[in-house]
Amino acid sequence: MKKIVLLGPPGCGKGTQSKLLIEKANFVQLSTGDLLRLETSNNSDLGRKVKHLMDSGELVPDDVVIDIIVKKVEENKNKNIVFDGFPRNLNQAEVLDSSLENVSVKLDHAILFEIDFKILEKRIKNRIIETKESEKRKDDNSETLLNRIAVFKSSTLPIVNYYEDKGIISKIDGMRKVNEVYDQITKIIS
Ligand code: ADP
């Protein structure tokens, strides 16, 4: 069973590719963004604690996401897992490794979506314009978005070196069509 991490800035298509992996390749998706949104929409204590951070595009504290994800890793250890939106900084990457080790599995691949940031910004702005007001996420606005891209560059990109040192990083062209991006991923994991 495979364990893979998708790395890339907001709006690069990680979610779309995770859905394809679920439909076609028998993966479960662990998305910290989705899991946190579940908490905020349930208005749980945790959800209320992190809502303002998510709305502004900042990372929520590591202990919060780590708690959520470690439980899910244990539950799904015998399945193919795609991690989407986690890890987002070096500390989370190290914690992920040790929590996988605790259940005797390890990460097979970290896949980086390489993106032209100028085109990405345009894509995201179009997504904001095209999405119906009722379906819009609170963090789908230009200001938060630019902050999310900045947070990606400063906190998440350094993880690439970490996975490079471990010899498990693969880089794909995230600007290609959806099915072409998917083909690149399946080549790596097969
Ligand atoms: P994106 O559209 O960038 O893929 P996500 O849905 O993954 O966004 O995450 C939305 C928000 O949830 C982030 O901006 C952040 O506030 C929070 N979040 C999600 N995953 C993490 C994480 N691993 N560490 C810290 N914060 C996170």
mmCIF file of C-alpha atoms and ligand atoms in Angstrom:
data_model
loop_
_atom_site.group_PDB
_atom_site.id
_atom_site.type_symbol
_atom_site.label_atom_id
_atom_site.label_comp_id
_atom_site.label_asym_id
_atom_site.label_seq_id
_atom_site.Cartn_x
_atom_site.Cartn_y
_atom_site.Cartn_z
ATOM 1 C CA MET A 1 0.000 0.000 0.000
ATOM 2 C CA LYS A 2 1.335 3.421 -1.005
ATOM 3 C CA LYS A 3 1.682 6.543 1.090
ATOM 4 C CA ILE A 4 2.216 9.723 -0.903
ATOM 5 C CA VAL A 5 2.377 13.447 -0.189
ATOM 6 C CA LEU A 6 1.254 16.068 -2.710
ATOM 7 C CA LEU A 7 3.107 19.368 -2.382
ATOM 8 C CA GLY A 8 2.127 22.546 -4.143
ATOM 9 C CA PRO A 9 0.741 26.039 -3.678
ATOM 10 C CA PRO A 10 -2.987 26.761 -3.200
ATOM 11 C CA GLY A 11 -4.949 26.315 -6.386
ATOM 12 C CA CYS A 12 -2.348 24.106 -8.079
ATOM 13 C CA GLY A 13 -4.717 21.147 -8.423
ATOM 14 C CA LYS A 14 -3.745 18.904 -5.513
ATOM 15 C CA GLY A 15 -7.381 18.434 -4.526
ATOM 16 C CA THR A 16 -8.433 17.533 -8.080
ATOM 17 C CA GLN A 17 -5.651 14.969 -8.378
ATOM 18 C CA SER A 18 -6.463 13.516 -4.949
ATOM 19 C CA LYS A 19 -10.060 12.958 -6.096
ATOM 20 C CA LEU A 20 -8.781 11.114 -9.188
ATOM 21 C CA LEU A 21 -6.554 8.927 -7.030
ATOM 22 C CA ILE A 22 -9.618 8.054 -4.928
ATOM 23 C CA GLU A 23 -11.763 7.251 -7.984
ATOM 24 C CA LYS A 24 -9.229 5.379 -10.068
ATOM 25 C CA ALA A 25 -6.481 4.057 -7.840
ATOM 26 C CA ASN A 26 -8.143 3.084 -4.574
ATOM 27 C CA PHE A 27 -6.618 5.830 -2.413
ATOM 28 C CA VAL A 28 -8.010 7.557 0.648
ATOM 29 C CA GLN A 29 -7.339 11.297 0.846
ATOM 30 C CA LEU A 30 -6.229 12.922 4.073
ATOM 31 C CA SER A 31 -6.699 16.649 3.596
ATOM 32 C CA THR A 32 -6.045 18.754 6.686
ATOM 33 C CA GLY A 33 -7.869 21.653 4.988
ATOM 34 C CA ASP A 34 -11.030 19.539 4.594
ATOM 35 C CA LEU A 35 -10.735 18.131 8.121
ATOM 36 C CA LEU A 36 -10.329 21.627 9.584
ATOM 37 C CA ARG A 37 -13.248 22.989 7.530
ATOM 38 C CA LEU A 38 -15.380 20.197 8.970
ATOM 39 C CA GLU A 39 -14.504 21.492 12.448
ATOM 40 C CA THR A 40 -15.332 25.112 11.578
ATOM 41 C CA SER A 41 -18.617 24.192 9.907
ATOM 42 C CA ASN A 42 -19.600 22.131 12.967
ATOM 43 C CA ASN A 43 -18.667 25.171 15.054
ATOM 44 C CA SER A 44 -16.702 22.917 17.425
ATOM 45 C CA ASP A 45 -14.347 24.369 20.061
ATOM 46 C CA LEU A 46 -11.434 23.533 17.824
ATOM 47 C CA GLY A 47 -13.182 25.011 14.795
ATOM 48 C CA ARG A 48 -13.801 28.296 16.588
ATOM 49 C CA LYS A 49 -10.162 28.405 17.663
ATOM 50 C CA VAL A 50 -8.748 28.137 14.142
ATOM 51 C CA LYS A 51 -11.350 29.923 12.029
ATOM 52 C CA HIS A 52 -9.712 33.370 12.003
ATOM 53 C CA LEU A 53 -6.345 31.867 11.042
ATOM 54 C CA MET A 54 -7.858 29.933 8.139
ATOM 55 C CA ASP A 55 -9.811 32.982 6.986
ATOM 56 C CA SER A 56 -6.627 35.029 6.825
ATOM 57 C CA GLY A 57 -4.545 32.308 5.143
ATOM 58 C CA GLU A 58 -2.195 31.718 8.065
ATOM 59 C CA LEU A 59 -1.273 28.211 9.194
ATOM 60 C CA VAL A 60 -3.104 26.864 12.208
ATOM 61 C CA PRO A 61 -0.842 25.695 15.078
ATOM 62 C CA ASP A 62 1.076 22.484 14.409
ATOM 63 C CA ASP A 63 -0.294 20.645 17.451
ATOM 64 C CA VAL A 64 -3.859 21.087 16.143
ATOM 65 C CA VAL A 65 -3.254 19.569 12.700
ATOM 66 C CA ILE A 66 -0.865 16.953 14.049
ATOM 67 C CA ASP A 67 -3.495 15.698 16.496
ATOM 68 C CA ILE A 68 -6.015 15.402 13.690
ATOM 69 C CA ILE A 69 -3.707 13.711 11.218
ATOM 70 C CA VAL A 70 -1.992 11.226 13.540
ATOM 71 C CA LYS A 71 -5.364 9.690 14.402
ATOM 72 C CA LYS A 72 -6.226 9.367 10.718
ATOM 73 C CA VAL A 73 -2.855 7.784 9.912
ATOM 74 C CA GLU A 74 -3.500 5.086 12.499
ATOM 75 C CA GLU A 75 -7.008 4.422 11.167
ATOM 76 C CA ASN A 76 -5.874 4.185 7.557
ATOM 77 C CA LYS A 77 -2.422 2.643 7.856
ATOM 78 C CA ASN A 78 -3.370 -0.388 5.750
ATOM 79 C CA LYS A 79 -4.716 1.689 2.854
ATOM 80 C CA ASN A 80 -3.224 3.750 0.043
ATOM 81 C CA ILE A 81 -3.066 7.278 1.460
ATOM 82 C CA VAL A 82 -2.652 10.587 -0.349
ATOM 83 C CA PHE A 83 -1.757 13.446 2.001
ATOM 84 C CA ASP A 84 -3.109 16.726 0.636
ATOM 85 C CA GLY A 85 -2.212 19.950 2.451
ATOM 86 C CA PHE A 86 -0.093 18.157 5.031
ATOM 87 C CA PRO A 87 2.751 18.502 5.846
ATOM 88 C CA ARG A 88 2.981 22.253 5.404
ATOM 89 C CA ASN A 89 6.238 22.920 7.252
ATOM 90 C CA LEU A 90 9.373 21.055 8.284
ATOM 91 C CA ASN A 91 8.154 20.182 11.764
ATOM 92 C CA GLN A 92 4.986 18.616 10.320
ATOM 93 C CA ALA A 93 7.090 16.625 7.826
ATOM 94 C CA GLU A 94 9.179 15.194 10.655
ATOM 95 C CA VAL A 95 6.114 14.394 12.748
ATOM 96 C CA LEU A 96 4.490 12.674 9.778
ATOM 97 C CA ASP A 97 7.558 10.461 9.352
ATOM 98 C CA SER A 98 7.581 9.439 12.982
ATOM 99 C CA SER A 99 3.841 8.803 13.133
ATOM 100 C CA LEU A 100 4.097 6.587 10.048
ATOM 101 C CA GLU A 101 7.064 4.808 11.606
ATOM 102 C CA ASN A 102 5.017 4.170 14.742
ATOM 103 C CA VAL A 103 2.570 2.128 12.689
ATOM 104 C CA SER A 104 5.395 0.469 10.701
ATOM 105 C CA VAL A 105 4.822 2.182 7.372
ATOM 106 C CA LYS A 106 6.780 4.819 5.487
ATOM 107 C CA LEU A 107 6.283 7.494 2.907
ATOM 108 C CA ASP A 108 6.869 6.270 -0.655
ATOM 109 C CA HIS A 109 6.778 9.524 -2.611
ATOM 110 C CA ALA A 110 6.533 13.275 -2.182
ATOM 111 C CA ILE A 111 5.288 14.842 -5.397
ATOM 112 C CA LEU A 112 5.890 18.540 -6.017
ATOM 113 C CA PHE A 113 3.590 20.369 -8.443
ATOM 114 C CA GLU A 114 5.805 22.857 -10.279
ATOM 115 C CA ILE A 115 3.816 25.960 -11.098
ATOM 116 C CA ASP A 116 4.214 29.297 -12.828
ATOM 117 C CA PHE A 117 3.184 31.625 -9.997
ATOM 118 C CA LYS A 118 1.988 34.415 -12.319
ATOM 119 C CA ILE A 119 -0.394 32.059 -14.142
ATOM 120 C CA LEU A 120 -1.458 30.521 -10.812
ATOM 121 C CA GLU A 121 -2.554 33.902 -9.495
ATOM 122 C CA LYS A 122 -4.651 34.466 -12.624
ATOM 123 C CA ARG A 123 -6.184 30.988 -12.321
ATOM 124 C CA ILE A 124 -7.121 31.561 -8.711
ATOM 125 C CA LYS A 125 -8.602 34.986 -9.382
ATOM 126 C CA ASN A 126 -10.771 33.446 -12.122
ATOM 127 C CA ARG A 127 -11.860 30.714 -9.728
ATOM 128 C CA ILE A 128 -12.944 33.412 -7.264
ATOM 129 C CA ILE A 129 -14.937 35.246 -9.940
ATOM 130 C CA GLU A 130 -16.556 32.074 -11.301
ATOM 131 C CA THR A 131 -17.547 30.498 -7.993
ATOM 132 C CA LYS A 132 -21.080 31.266 -6.822
ATOM 133 C CA GLU A 133 -21.198 33.457 -3.717
ATOM 134 C CA SER A 134 -22.980 30.703 -1.747
ATOM 135 C CA GLU A 135 -20.293 28.126 -2.583
ATOM 136 C CA LYS A 136 -17.330 30.378 -1.942
ATOM 137 C CA ARG A 137 -14.889 29.483 0.808
ATOM 138 C CA LYS A 138 -14.234 32.301 3.258
ATOM 139 C CA ASP A 139 -10.539 32.201 2.300
ATOM 140 C CA ASP A 140 -11.324 32.520 -1.439
ATOM 141 C CA ASN A 141 -10.468 36.195 -1.758
ATOM 142 C CA SER A 142 -7.472 37.877 -3.358
ATOM 143 C CA GLU A 143 -5.898 39.177 -0.183
ATOM 144 C CA THR A 144 -5.997 35.868 1.692
ATOM 145 C CA LEU A 145 -4.902 34.073 -1.390
ATOM 146 C CA LEU A 146 -1.769 36.105 -1.884
ATOM 147 C CA ASN A 147 -0.979 35.468 1.772
ATOM 148 C CA ARG A 148 -1.507 31.722 1.292
ATOM 149 C CA ILE A 149 0.944 31.746 -1.618
ATOM 150 C CA ALA A 150 3.479 33.674 0.508
ATOM 151 C CA VAL A 151 3.042 31.199 3.386
ATOM 152 C CA PHE A 152 3.556 28.335 0.918
ATOM 153 C CA LYS A 153 6.833 29.840 -0.295
ATOM 154 C CA SER A 154 8.216 30.566 3.166
ATOM 155 C CA SER A 155 6.968 27.557 5.192
ATOM 156 C CA THR A 156 6.144 24.722 2.813
ATOM 157 C CA LEU A 157 8.746 24.932 0.032
ATOM 158 C CA PRO A 158 11.638 24.187 2.431
ATOM 159 C CA ILE A 159 10.144 20.695 2.854
ATOM 160 C CA VAL A 160 11.291 19.922 -0.692
ATOM 161 C CA ASN A 161 14.934 19.785 0.470
ATOM 162 C CA TYR A 162 13.964 17.503 3.320
ATOM 163 C CA TYR A 163 12.367 14.994 0.931
ATOM 164 C CA GLU A 164 15.199 15.458 -1.571
ATOM 165 C CA ASP A 165 17.652 14.351 1.124
ATOM 166 C CA LYS A 166 15.504 11.283 1.731
ATOM 167 C CA GLY A 167 15.504 10.522 -1.999
ATOM 168 C CA ILE A 168 11.704 10.418 -2.349
ATOM 169 C CA ILE A 169 10.917 13.706 -4.114
ATOM 170 C CA SER A 170 9.505 13.770 -7.646
ATOM 171 C CA LYS A 171 8.663 16.968 -9.507
ATOM 172 C CA ILE A 172 5.821 17.192 -11.992
ATOM 173 C CA ASP A 173 4.613 19.877 -14.375
ATOM 174 C CA GLY A 174 1.490 21.210 -12.644
ATOM 175 C CA MET A 175 0.609 23.477 -15.568
ATOM 176 C CA ARG A 176 -0.489 20.618 -17.842
ATOM 177 C CA LYS A 177 -4.081 19.408 -18.369
ATOM 178 C CA VAL A 178 -5.754 17.521 -15.506
ATOM 179 C CA ASN A 179 -5.397 14.089 -17.131
ATOM 180 C CA GLU A 180 -1.784 14.774 -18.091
ATOM 181 C CA VAL A 181 -0.926 15.743 -14.531
ATOM 182 C CA TYR A 182 -2.636 12.548 -13.374
ATOM 183 C CA ASP A 183 -0.578 10.486 -15.846
ATOM 184 C CA GLN A 184 2.620 11.963 -14.425
ATOM 185 C CA ILE A 185 1.511 10.974 -10.920
ATOM 186 C CA THR A 186 0.575 7.409 -11.829
ATOM 187 C CA LYS A 187 3.960 6.912 -13.533
ATOM 188 C CA ILE A 188 5.688 7.905 -10.307
ATOM 189 C CA ILE A 189 3.631 5.717 -7.999
ATOM 190 C CA SER A 190 3.373 2.615 -10.172
HETATM 191 P P1 ADP B 1 -5.423 25.169 -0.119
HETATM 192 O O1 ADP B 1 -6.551 25.772 -0.884
HETATM 193 O O2 ADP B 1 -4.251 26.058 0.042
HETATM 194 O O3 ADP B 1 -5.071 23.798 -0.595
HETATM 195 P P2 ADP B 1 -6.323 23.950 2.354
HETATM 196 O O4 ADP B 1 -7.724 23.585 2.123
HETATM 197 O O5 ADP B 1 -5.310 22.865 2.330
HETATM 198 O O6 ADP B 1 -5.934 25.123 1.363
HETATM 199 O O7 ADP B 1 -6.168 24.702 3.776
HETATM 200 C C1 ADP B 1 -6.940 25.833 4.123
HETATM 201 C C2 ADP B 1 -6.398 26.454 5.410
HETATM 202 O O8 ADP B 1 -6.402 25.461 6.476
HETATM 203 C C3 ADP B 1 -4.935 26.921 5.349
HETATM 204 O O9 ADP B 1 -4.801 28.206 4.793
HETATM 205 C C4 ADP B 1 -4.544 26.852 6.835
HETATM 206 O O10 ADP B 1 -5.070 27.931 7.553
HETATM 207 C C5 ADP B 1 -5.253 25.611 7.304
HETATM 208 N N1 ADP B 1 -4.404 24.384 7.163
HETATM 209 C C6 ADP B 1 -4.655 23.319 6.349
HETATM 210 N N2 ADP B 1 -3.696 22.374 6.489
HETATM 211 C C7 ADP B 1 -2.820 22.856 7.402
HETATM 212 C C8 ADP B 1 -1.596 22.371 7.971
HETATM 213 N N3 ADP B 1 -1.087 21.175 7.595
HETATM 214 N N4 ADP B 1 -0.954 23.141 8.891
HETATM 215 C C9 ADP B 1 -1.456 24.316 9.269
HETATM 216 N N5 ADP B 1 -2.578 24.848 8.771
HETATM 217 C C10 ADP B 1 -3.263 24.137 7.851
#
